Amino acid sequence: MKSFFRILAVIFCSYSIAYGESFSLNTQVVSNVGDPIVIVSPDKLSTNYFVKATFDTNLTFKFYDLHGQSISIIPTPVFNKNKIITISVFNKDKKIFSKSIRLKYTKNRGKIPKLRLTMIAKEILNDKEAIQKERNYLISLVAKANSIDFRPIDFKTFILPSSNRITSPFGAIRRYPNGRIQYHNGVDFSCNPDDNIYSANDGIVIVSSNFIASGNTVYIYHGLGIVTSYFHIGEVYVKNGDYVSRGQIIGKIGDTGIVTAKHLHFGTYILTGSSYMEVNPITLVSSVNSTIQYGNIVNKNGKSEIIHE
Ligand SMILES: [Zn+2]
C-alpha cells in the first residue's frame, strides 16, 4: 500500500485542571468552520466525563479510549449564527474545563460558480421530495453507527481514499441549476491516474447502496465516533456489514448519481449521539493522526509537548 498522506503534525495546547484532569486541544488548527476540535486526556476517563459543545444548539459528545488515553472529537458547524463555539468538559454535573473558540467563515470572493449538470440530473434535482426522503433515510442509516461499539486493538492513522488531485475543497460554495446555493461538505478527487478507492482506515461498512444524488455510496464506521463516506462510485466491492482494513480497495472511481464529471467525493462525519455532523476531512485526518501517532501529547502536569513532524 502506498503512503498517500504525509502526516502533518498538529500542535496541541495543554491545560491542567487538577491532578488527573489534564486536557490538550488542537486549537491552533481550528480556525475555519468544519474544522474538528480534538480534545485529548492522557488518562483513561470514566464514562462520567463528557463534552458539551455550545453553538446555536447544545450537543454532547463522549470520550473514547485510544491507547489508554481518552479522545473526544467535536465538529464545528458550517452554519452557525453564533460565530463562537464553547466547549466544556464535565465530570458528572461538575464543569471542570471550558474554552471558547471563534470560527472564521469562508467568504466567497467573486461570483458563486454554477454547477454544470446534465438535463437528466437537473430533472432529478427538481424532485425535491424524493431527494429529501432519500436524505432522511440515509441519515437514519448512518445514525445507527451510534450503537456500534467498534474498538480495534490497534488504532491506525487515517489515509486519504485516493492519491489523485483534489479538485474541490471542503466548504466551497456552489450554485445548483435550480438556484439552490450549497457548500461542499467533503473533498473531491479527480479520477486520473488511479481510479481505485481505498478505505481510509479499518472499519465496518454501515451503508453500501445506490442513491439518487450520491450514486453508489459507501459509509464506513471506524470507531472513535468517526464515519467516512465515498460517493459516485463505479464498481463497488463491499457490502453492508463487511469489515474492511485500511487501504483495502472498496471500489472504482465512477460517475454514478448527480455529477458534472467522473470523480470521488470523500466525506468525514462525527457522531453526535442521535445523528452526525460533517467535518473537513483534511483537518480531521491530520488532527486525529497526530493524536494516534504521537501518543501522549500532554503529560500529567499539563505541560505541553511541542510536536514536530
Ligand atoms: Zn464533492
Coordinates of N, CA and C and ligand atoms in Angstrom, one line a residue, residues 184 188 263 265, ligand 1:
H184 N -19.8 22.8 -0.1 CA -19.3 21.5 -0.4 C -19.0 20.8 0.9
D188 N -13.4 16.6 -3.2 CA -13.5 15.8 -4.4 C -12.1 15.5 -4.9
H263 N -15.6 11.5 -10.7 CA -14.7 11.9 -9.5 C -15.2 11.1 -8.3
H265 N -16.1 11.7 -4.3 CA -16.4 12.7 -3.2 C -16.2 11.9 -1.9
Ligands
ZN1 ZN -18.0 16.5 -3.7

